[in-house]
XYZ file of C-alpha atoms in Angstrom:
266
model
C 80.721 86.905 0.117
C 81.691 87.823 3.677
C 82.875 91.365 4.397
C 86.675 91.589 4.423
C 86.952 92.259 8.148
C 85.265 88.978 9.023
C 86.652 86.844 6.246
C 88.939 84.031 7.347
C 89.602 80.479 6.304
C 87.928 77.563 8.069
C 89.068 75.009 5.516
C 92.667 74.479 6.549
C 92.930 71.365 8.680
C 95.734 70.371 10.982
C 96.202 67.508 13.414
C 94.450 67.756 16.761
C 96.701 67.084 19.759
C 95.580 63.851 21.404
C 95.483 65.537 24.804
C 92.794 68.008 23.720
C 89.444 67.242 25.297
C 85.914 68.427 24.613
C 85.437 72.143 25.112
C 82.320 74.328 25.163
C 82.556 78.066 24.652
C 80.145 80.985 24.542
C 80.685 83.337 21.596
C 79.150 86.768 22.163
C 79.121 88.463 18.761
C 76.460 90.645 17.132
C 77.604 90.169 13.506
C 75.634 87.067 12.430
C 77.955 86.039 9.591
C 81.035 86.226 11.789
C 79.349 84.444 14.687
C 78.158 81.595 12.455
C 81.533 81.301 10.719
C 83.307 81.093 14.081
C 80.826 78.523 15.380
C 81.147 76.337 12.280
C 84.929 76.640 12.281
C 85.206 75.717 15.951
C 83.024 72.673 15.414
C 85.605 71.397 12.938
C 88.120 71.580 15.776
C 85.927 69.654 18.264
C 84.955 72.834 20.105
C 81.233 73.357 20.742
C 80.096 76.975 20.577
C 76.869 78.685 21.600
C 76.138 82.111 20.084
C 74.717 85.179 21.793
C 74.021 88.198 19.595
C 73.476 90.650 22.441
C 74.319 91.183 26.088
C 70.972 90.067 27.475
C 71.150 86.728 25.652
C 74.743 86.279 26.819
C 73.782 86.758 30.470
C 70.854 84.367 30.062
C 73.059 81.640 28.553
C 75.713 82.125 31.221
C 73.025 81.586 33.838
C 71.738 78.412 32.197
C 74.857 76.647 30.953
C 78.396 75.853 32.042
C 81.125 77.048 29.683
C 84.875 76.560 29.553
C 85.602 79.964 27.995
C 83.672 83.120 27.055
C 84.596 84.885 23.801
C 83.321 88.463 24.045
C 82.938 91.181 21.445
C 83.104 94.432 23.416
C 80.698 96.378 21.200
C 77.351 94.547 21.334
C 73.699 95.625 21.851
C 72.304 95.657 25.366
C 74.791 95.142 28.184
C 78.183 95.581 26.511
C 80.969 93.035 26.352
C 82.633 94.998 29.123
C 79.504 94.615 31.267
C 79.459 90.873 30.576
C 83.124 90.633 31.592
C 82.411 92.477 34.850
C 79.520 90.109 35.561
C 81.690 87.037 34.960
C 84.454 88.342 37.216
C 81.958 89.299 39.942
C 80.429 85.807 39.867
C 83.708 84.298 41.047
C 83.348 81.430 38.560
C 86.869 81.846 37.221
C 85.533 81.542 33.667
C 88.332 82.604 31.277
C 87.520 85.546 29.007
C 88.869 86.124 25.498
C 87.954 89.535 24.112
C 87.359 89.550 20.365
C 87.145 93.072 18.949
C 88.198 95.467 16.196
C 89.647 97.881 18.770
C 93.383 97.295 18.481
C 94.943 100.277 20.276
C 97.114 99.517 23.278
C 94.788 101.581 25.498
C 91.855 99.429 24.387
C 93.744 96.253 25.196
C 94.842 97.631 28.549
C 91.274 98.470 29.567
C 90.129 95.021 28.466
C 92.724 93.256 30.589
C 91.888 95.500 33.539
C 88.247 94.405 33.227
C 89.323 90.799 33.685
C 90.087 89.545 30.164
C 92.578 86.676 30.027
C 93.378 87.176 26.344
C 92.649 89.638 23.552
C 92.298 89.004 19.800
C 91.677 91.747 17.240
C 89.673 91.526 14.020
C 90.320 90.425 11.335
C 91.855 87.193 12.563
C 92.686 83.677 11.464
C 90.520 80.946 12.900
C 93.600 78.885 13.672
C 94.900 81.628 15.967
C 91.561 81.746 17.797
C 91.625 77.958 18.253
C 95.202 78.021 19.558
C 94.362 80.779 22.037
C 91.255 78.917 23.244
C 93.253 75.750 23.815
C 95.947 77.658 25.691
C 93.339 79.228 27.976
C 91.731 75.840 28.554
C 95.080 74.269 29.482
C 95.834 77.000 32.002
C 92.400 76.592 33.529
C 92.842 72.826 33.750
C 95.954 73.243 35.877
C 93.890 75.206 38.401
C 91.126 72.630 38.698
C 89.703 72.264 42.202
C 89.842 68.766 43.710
C 87.076 66.241 43.133
C 85.161 65.528 46.361
C 83.892 62.099 47.340
C 81.569 61.373 50.258
C 78.947 58.715 51.001
C 78.969 57.362 47.453
C 78.898 60.844 45.947
C 81.518 62.065 43.513
C 81.366 65.831 42.944
C 83.606 67.460 40.337
C 83.544 71.274 40.758
C 85.508 71.827 37.542
C 83.278 69.783 35.241
C 80.171 70.629 37.316
C 79.269 66.928 37.435
C 77.832 64.761 40.209
C 77.698 60.978 40.388
C 76.073 58.791 43.030
C 77.363 55.229 43.168
C 78.545 55.646 39.572
C 75.222 57.045 38.320
C 75.277 60.524 36.758
C 72.937 62.938 38.562
C 71.801 65.984 36.536
C 71.446 69.035 38.778
C 70.475 72.654 38.345
C 73.179 75.248 38.998
C 71.678 76.095 42.392
C 71.293 72.458 43.422
C 74.927 71.853 42.511
C 76.030 74.885 44.565
C 74.104 73.682 47.626
C 75.428 70.125 47.321
C 78.990 71.396 46.928
C 78.729 73.288 50.224
C 77.255 70.272 52.024
C 79.824 67.806 50.685
C 82.704 70.157 51.519
C 81.419 70.238 55.108
C 82.266 66.506 55.372
C 79.134 65.587 57.275
C 79.048 68.751 59.364
C 75.803 70.653 59.787
C 75.285 73.704 57.570
C 72.537 76.143 58.508
C 70.041 77.509 56.009
C 71.579 80.945 56.555
C 75.040 79.640 55.646
C 73.685 77.958 52.521
C 71.928 81.167 51.527
C 75.156 83.104 52.006
C 77.364 80.679 50.070
C 75.067 79.443 47.290
C 73.019 82.566 46.565
C 74.066 86.128 45.797
C 74.088 89.039 48.208
C 70.634 90.180 47.063
C 68.907 87.008 48.272
C 65.985 87.544 50.651
C 67.030 86.217 54.084
C 63.402 85.210 54.738
C 63.036 83.220 51.521
C 62.183 79.507 51.493
C 64.478 78.988 48.494
C 66.903 76.885 50.541
C 64.196 74.470 51.697
C 62.802 74.143 48.164
C 66.259 73.613 46.642
C 67.231 70.988 49.220
C 63.934 69.177 48.653
C 64.543 69.066 44.913
C 68.145 68.000 45.471
C 67.058 65.070 47.631
C 64.768 63.834 44.871
C 67.489 64.158 42.236
C 69.950 62.159 44.354
C 67.339 59.464 44.986
C 66.820 57.018 47.846
C 68.073 56.272 50.396
C 68.063 59.954 51.289
C 71.538 61.412 51.704
C 70.662 64.866 53.012
C 69.488 64.879 56.617
C 67.610 67.742 58.222
C 68.815 68.602 61.728
C 65.747 70.299 63.274
C 66.351 73.901 64.225
C 69.969 73.747 63.007
C 70.333 72.973 59.309
C 71.341 70.196 56.908
C 74.137 67.657 56.554
C 75.190 64.751 54.344
C 74.450 61.407 56.015
C 77.559 59.285 55.482
C 75.610 56.076 56.180
C 72.112 56.607 54.750
C 71.172 52.943 55.217
C 72.012 53.006 58.915
C 69.474 54.582 61.237
C 72.242 54.996 63.780
C 74.464 57.068 61.505
C 77.341 58.813 63.320
C 76.781 62.309 64.581
C 78.805 65.185 63.133
C 82.257 65.428 64.656
C 82.448 61.769 65.640
C 85.329 61.219 63.227
C 83.442 58.544 61.275
C 82.714 60.850 58.318
C 85.482 61.677 55.864
C 85.707 63.430 52.544
C 88.137 62.032 50.021
C 89.495 64.605 47.603
C 91.155 63.863 44.321
C 93.724 66.417 43.263
C 93.103 68.751 40.350
C 94.858 68.667 37.019
C 94.290 66.600 33.904
C 92.176 63.465 34.156
Protein backbone atom coordinates (compact mmCIF):
# COMPACT_ATOMS: atom_id res chain seq x y z
CA UNK A 1 0.00 0.00 0.00
CA UNK A 2 1.49 3.34 -1.05
CA UNK A 3 1.49 6.21 1.45
CA UNK A 4 -1.46 8.54 0.90
CA UNK A 5 0.64 11.47 -0.30
CA UNK A 6 2.02 9.48 -3.22
CA UNK A 7 -1.04 7.44 -4.04
CA UNK A 8 -2.59 8.14 -7.43
CA UNK A 9 -4.24 6.13 -10.14
CA UNK A 10 -2.29 4.91 -13.16
CA UNK A 11 -5.07 2.67 -14.40
CA UNK A 12 -7.38 5.18 -16.04
CA UNK A 13 -6.76 5.23 -19.77
CA UNK A 14 -7.74 7.89 -22.24
CA UNK A 15 -7.07 8.38 -25.93
CA UNK A 16 -3.65 9.67 -26.93
CA UNK A 17 -3.74 12.62 -29.34
CA UNK A 18 -2.34 11.49 -32.68
CA UNK A 19 0.01 14.47 -32.78
CA UNK A 20 1.84 13.39 -29.62
CA UNK A 21 5.32 12.10 -30.36
CA UNK A 22 7.87 10.17 -28.34
CA UNK A 23 9.07 12.01 -25.27
CA UNK A 24 11.88 11.28 -22.80
CA UNK A 25 11.92 12.88 -19.37
CA UNK A 26 14.18 12.81 -16.33
CA UNK A 27 12.33 12.33 -13.04
CA UNK A 28 14.37 13.46 -10.04
CA UNK A 29 12.61 12.03 -6.99
CA UNK A 30 14.05 10.46 -3.83
CA UNK A 31 10.92 8.53 -2.78
CA UNK A 32 11.39 5.18 -4.59
CA UNK A 33 7.71 4.18 -4.61
CA UNK A 34 6.62 7.50 -6.06
CA UNK A 35 9.42 7.56 -8.62
CA UNK A 36 8.62 4.03 -9.82
CA UNK A 37 4.88 4.72 -9.92
CA UNK A 38 5.46 7.85 -12.00
CA UNK A 39 7.82 6.02 -14.35
CA UNK A 40 5.41 3.12 -14.86
CA UNK A 41 2.46 5.47 -15.33
CA UNK A 42 4.30 7.59 -17.88
CA UNK A 43 5.27 4.50 -19.84
CA UNK A 44 1.57 3.77 -20.30
CA UNK A 45 1.30 7.18 -21.94
CA UNK A 46 4.24 6.61 -24.34
CA UNK A 47 6.57 8.78 -22.25
CA UNK A 48 9.96 7.28 -21.38
CA UNK A 49 11.28 8.25 -17.95
CA UNK A 50 14.68 7.87 -16.32
CA UNK A 51 14.85 8.10 -12.52
CA UNK A 52 17.43 9.87 -10.38
CA UNK A 53 17.10 9.48 -6.62
CA UNK A 54 19.58 12.21 -5.71
CA UNK A 55 21.16 15.34 -7.11
CA UNK A 56 24.47 13.76 -8.07
CA UNK A 57 22.77 11.07 -10.14
CA UNK A 58 20.56 13.71 -11.77
CA UNK A 59 23.57 15.77 -12.86
CA UNK A 60 25.29 12.64 -14.17
CA UNK A 61 22.26 11.63 -16.26
CA UNK A 62 21.83 15.15 -17.59
CA UNK A 63 25.43 15.04 -18.75
CA UNK A 64 25.02 11.69 -20.48
CA UNK A 65 21.56 11.84 -22.03
CA UNK A 66 19.30 14.23 -23.91
CA UNK A 67 15.91 14.85 -22.31
CA UNK A 68 12.80 16.71 -23.40
CA UNK A 69 11.78 17.76 -19.87
CA UNK A 70 13.20 17.54 -16.34
CA UNK A 71 10.78 16.79 -13.48
CA UNK A 72 12.45 17.94 -10.25
CA UNK A 73 11.59 17.32 -6.62
CA UNK A 74 13.10 20.27 -4.76
CA UNK A 75 13.95 18.36 -1.58
CA UNK A 76 16.41 15.61 -2.58
CA UNK A 77 19.76 14.35 -1.18
CA UNK A 78 22.96 15.85 -2.51
CA UNK A 79 22.61 18.90 -4.75
CA UNK A 80 19.00 19.99 -4.25
CA UNK A 81 16.34 20.28 -6.91
CA UNK A 82 16.96 24.01 -6.82
CA UNK A 83 20.65 23.41 -7.54
CA UNK A 84 19.74 21.13 -10.45
CA UNK A 85 17.42 23.81 -11.84
CA UNK A 86 20.19 26.42 -11.62
CA UNK A 87 22.55 24.06 -13.43
CA UNK A 88 20.04 23.45 -16.23
CA UNK A 89 19.39 27.16 -16.68
CA UNK A 90 23.13 27.96 -16.64
CA UNK A 91 23.79 25.33 -19.33
CA UNK A 92 21.69 27.29 -21.81
CA UNK A 93 20.08 24.07 -23.07
CA UNK A 94 16.56 25.44 -22.77
CA UNK A 95 15.45 22.19 -21.13
CA UNK A 96 11.96 22.77 -19.64
CA UNK A 97 11.67 22.23 -15.89
CA UNK A 98 8.60 20.99 -14.02
CA UNK A 99 8.98 21.19 -10.25
CA UNK A 100 7.22 18.40 -8.39
CA UNK A 101 7.05 19.04 -4.64
CA UNK A 102 4.92 19.01 -1.50
CA UNK A 103 5.65 22.70 -0.89
CA UNK A 104 2.45 24.40 -1.98
CA UNK A 105 2.71 27.92 -0.54
CA UNK A 106 2.68 30.79 -3.01
CA UNK A 107 6.14 31.88 -1.80
CA UNK A 108 7.48 28.41 -2.58
CA UNK A 109 6.02 28.51 -6.07
CA UNK A 110 7.35 32.01 -6.64
CA UNK A 111 10.90 31.00 -5.70
CA UNK A 112 10.65 27.95 -7.95
CA UNK A 113 9.61 30.01 -10.96
CA UNK A 114 12.35 32.53 -10.23
CA UNK A 115 14.89 29.68 -10.33
CA UNK A 116 13.79 28.87 -13.86
CA UNK A 117 10.91 26.40 -13.46
CA UNK A 118 8.45 26.38 -16.36
CA UNK A 119 5.69 24.68 -14.38
CA UNK A 120 4.95 23.61 -10.81
CA UNK A 121 2.90 20.64 -9.55
CA UNK A 122 2.26 19.93 -5.87
CA UNK A 123 1.89 16.54 -4.18
CA UNK A 124 -0.38 14.63 -4.02
CA UNK A 125 -1.32 14.77 -7.68
CA UNK A 126 -3.14 12.84 -10.37
CA UNK A 127 -0.96 11.21 -12.98
CA UNK A 128 -3.23 12.51 -15.71
CA UNK A 129 -2.50 16.10 -14.66
CA UNK A 130 1.25 15.41 -14.76
CA UNK A 131 0.93 13.92 -18.26
CA UNK A 132 -1.11 16.89 -19.50
CA UNK A 133 1.43 19.35 -18.10
CA UNK A 134 4.34 17.43 -19.67
CA UNK A 135 2.64 17.45 -23.06
CA UNK A 136 1.91 21.16 -22.80
CA UNK A 137 5.56 21.90 -22.00
CA UNK A 138 6.69 19.71 -24.88
CA UNK A 139 4.37 21.51 -27.32
CA UNK A 140 5.67 24.91 -26.28
CA UNK A 141 9.24 23.72 -26.67
CA UNK A 142 8.48 22.30 -30.11
CA UNK A 143 7.35 25.71 -31.34
CA UNK A 144 10.77 27.11 -30.42
CA UNK A 145 12.76 24.45 -32.25
CA UNK A 146 15.92 25.74 -33.91
CA UNK A 147 16.21 25.13 -37.66
CA UNK A 148 17.69 21.92 -39.04
CA UNK A 149 21.02 22.58 -40.79
CA UNK A 150 22.12 20.83 -43.96
CA UNK A 151 25.59 21.04 -45.49
CA UNK A 152 27.72 18.71 -47.63
CA UNK A 153 25.39 15.75 -47.15
CA UNK A 154 25.05 16.40 -43.43
CA UNK A 155 21.70 16.92 -41.75
CA UNK A 156 22.02 18.28 -38.21
CA UNK A 157 18.93 18.66 -36.02
CA UNK A 158 19.78 20.73 -32.91
CA UNK A 159 16.39 20.04 -31.32
CA UNK A 160 16.48 16.25 -31.59
CA UNK A 161 20.30 16.20 -31.22
CA UNK A 162 20.55 13.97 -34.30
CA UNK A 163 23.03 13.91 -37.18
CA UNK A 164 22.70 12.13 -40.51
CA UNK A 165 25.25 11.86 -43.31
CA UNK A 166 23.80 10.98 -46.70
CA UNK A 167 20.78 9.52 -44.90
CA UNK A 168 22.86 7.44 -42.47
CA UNK A 169 22.38 8.12 -38.75
CA UNK A 170 25.65 9.10 -37.04
CA UNK A 171 25.77 8.58 -33.25
CA UNK A 172 27.83 11.31 -31.58
CA UNK A 173 28.86 12.21 -28.07
CA UNK A 174 27.48 15.46 -26.65
CA UNK A 175 30.81 17.22 -27.20
CA UNK A 176 31.21 15.91 -30.75
CA UNK A 177 27.71 17.14 -31.55
CA UNK A 178 28.50 20.59 -30.10
CA UNK A 179 31.68 20.89 -32.18
CA UNK A 180 29.94 19.75 -35.37
CA UNK A 181 27.07 22.18 -34.78
CA UNK A 182 29.52 25.10 -34.62
CA UNK A 183 31.32 23.97 -37.78
CA UNK A 184 28.14 23.40 -39.79
CA UNK A 185 26.70 26.75 -38.70
CA UNK A 186 29.87 28.39 -40.05
CA UNK A 187 28.82 27.26 -43.56
CA UNK A 188 32.30 26.24 -44.63
CA UNK A 189 34.07 29.09 -42.85
CA UNK A 190 37.16 28.39 -40.77
CA UNK A 191 36.68 28.10 -37.00
CA UNK A 192 39.76 28.29 -34.80
CA UNK A 193 40.43 25.86 -31.98
CA UNK A 194 40.04 28.77 -29.56
CA UNK A 195 36.58 29.56 -30.93
CA UNK A 196 35.54 25.92 -30.68
CA UNK A 197 36.79 25.79 -27.10
CA UNK A 198 34.81 28.91 -26.27
CA UNK A 199 31.56 27.76 -27.90
CA UNK A 200 31.54 24.01 -27.23
CA UNK A 201 33.17 23.85 -23.80
CA UNK A 202 32.40 25.67 -20.57
CA UNK A 203 34.24 28.66 -19.17
CA UNK A 204 36.44 26.45 -16.99
CA UNK A 205 38.07 24.71 -19.96
CA UNK A 206 41.88 24.82 -20.03
CA UNK A 207 42.91 27.04 -22.97
CA UNK A 208 46.02 24.87 -23.44
CA UNK A 209 44.11 21.59 -23.60
CA UNK A 210 44.23 19.29 -26.63
CA UNK A 211 40.55 18.41 -26.14
CA UNK A 212 39.56 20.15 -29.37
CA UNK A 213 42.04 18.17 -31.47
CA UNK A 214 40.99 14.89 -29.85
CA UNK A 215 37.27 15.65 -30.27
CA UNK A 216 37.67 16.64 -33.92
CA UNK A 217 39.67 13.48 -34.59
CA UNK A 218 36.94 11.33 -33.07
CA UNK A 219 34.28 13.28 -34.94
CA UNK A 220 36.01 12.65 -38.27
CA UNK A 221 35.99 8.91 -37.61
CA UNK A 222 32.32 8.92 -36.64
CA UNK A 223 31.35 10.78 -39.82
CA UNK A 224 33.40 8.38 -41.94
CA UNK A 225 35.17 8.77 -45.28
CA UNK A 226 35.60 10.81 -47.35
CA UNK A 227 36.66 13.16 -44.58
CA UNK A 228 34.38 16.16 -44.19
CA UNK A 229 36.34 18.17 -41.64
CA UNK A 230 39.42 19.85 -43.07
CA UNK A 231 42.27 21.19 -40.98
CA UNK A 232 43.54 24.60 -42.09
CA UNK A 233 47.13 24.65 -40.75
CA UNK A 234 47.73 27.36 -38.19
CA UNK A 235 44.13 28.59 -38.46
CA UNK A 236 41.52 26.01 -37.48
CA UNK A 237 38.90 23.69 -38.97
CA UNK A 238 36.11 23.86 -41.54
CA UNK A 239 33.55 21.62 -43.23
CA UNK A 240 34.65 20.68 -46.75
CA UNK A 241 31.57 21.12 -48.94
CA UNK A 242 33.07 18.89 -51.66
CA UNK A 243 35.05 16.18 -49.86
CA UNK A 244 35.55 14.17 -53.07
CA UNK A 245 37.10 17.11 -54.89
CA UNK A 246 40.72 17.91 -54.11
CA UNK A 247 40.11 21.39 -55.47
CA UNK A 248 37.29 22.19 -53.05
CA UNK A 249 36.35 25.90 -52.94
CA UNK A 250 38.05 28.08 -50.40
CA UNK A 251 36.00 29.69 -47.63
CA UNK A 252 34.22 32.82 -48.80
CA UNK A 253 34.13 31.81 -52.45
CA UNK A 254 30.33 31.64 -52.37
CA UNK A 255 30.28 27.98 -53.41
CA UNK A 256 29.42 26.73 -49.90
CA UNK A 257 25.89 27.13 -48.59
CA UNK A 258 23.98 25.93 -45.57
CA UNK A 259 20.35 25.02 -46.08
CA UNK A 260 18.21 25.47 -43.00
CA UNK A 261 14.83 23.93 -42.44
CA UNK A 262 12.54 25.96 -40.24
CA UNK A 263 11.63 24.82 -36.75
CA UNK A 264 8.24 23.62 -35.62
CA UNK A 265 6.53 20.25 -35.85
CA UNK A 266 7.91 17.67 -38.27
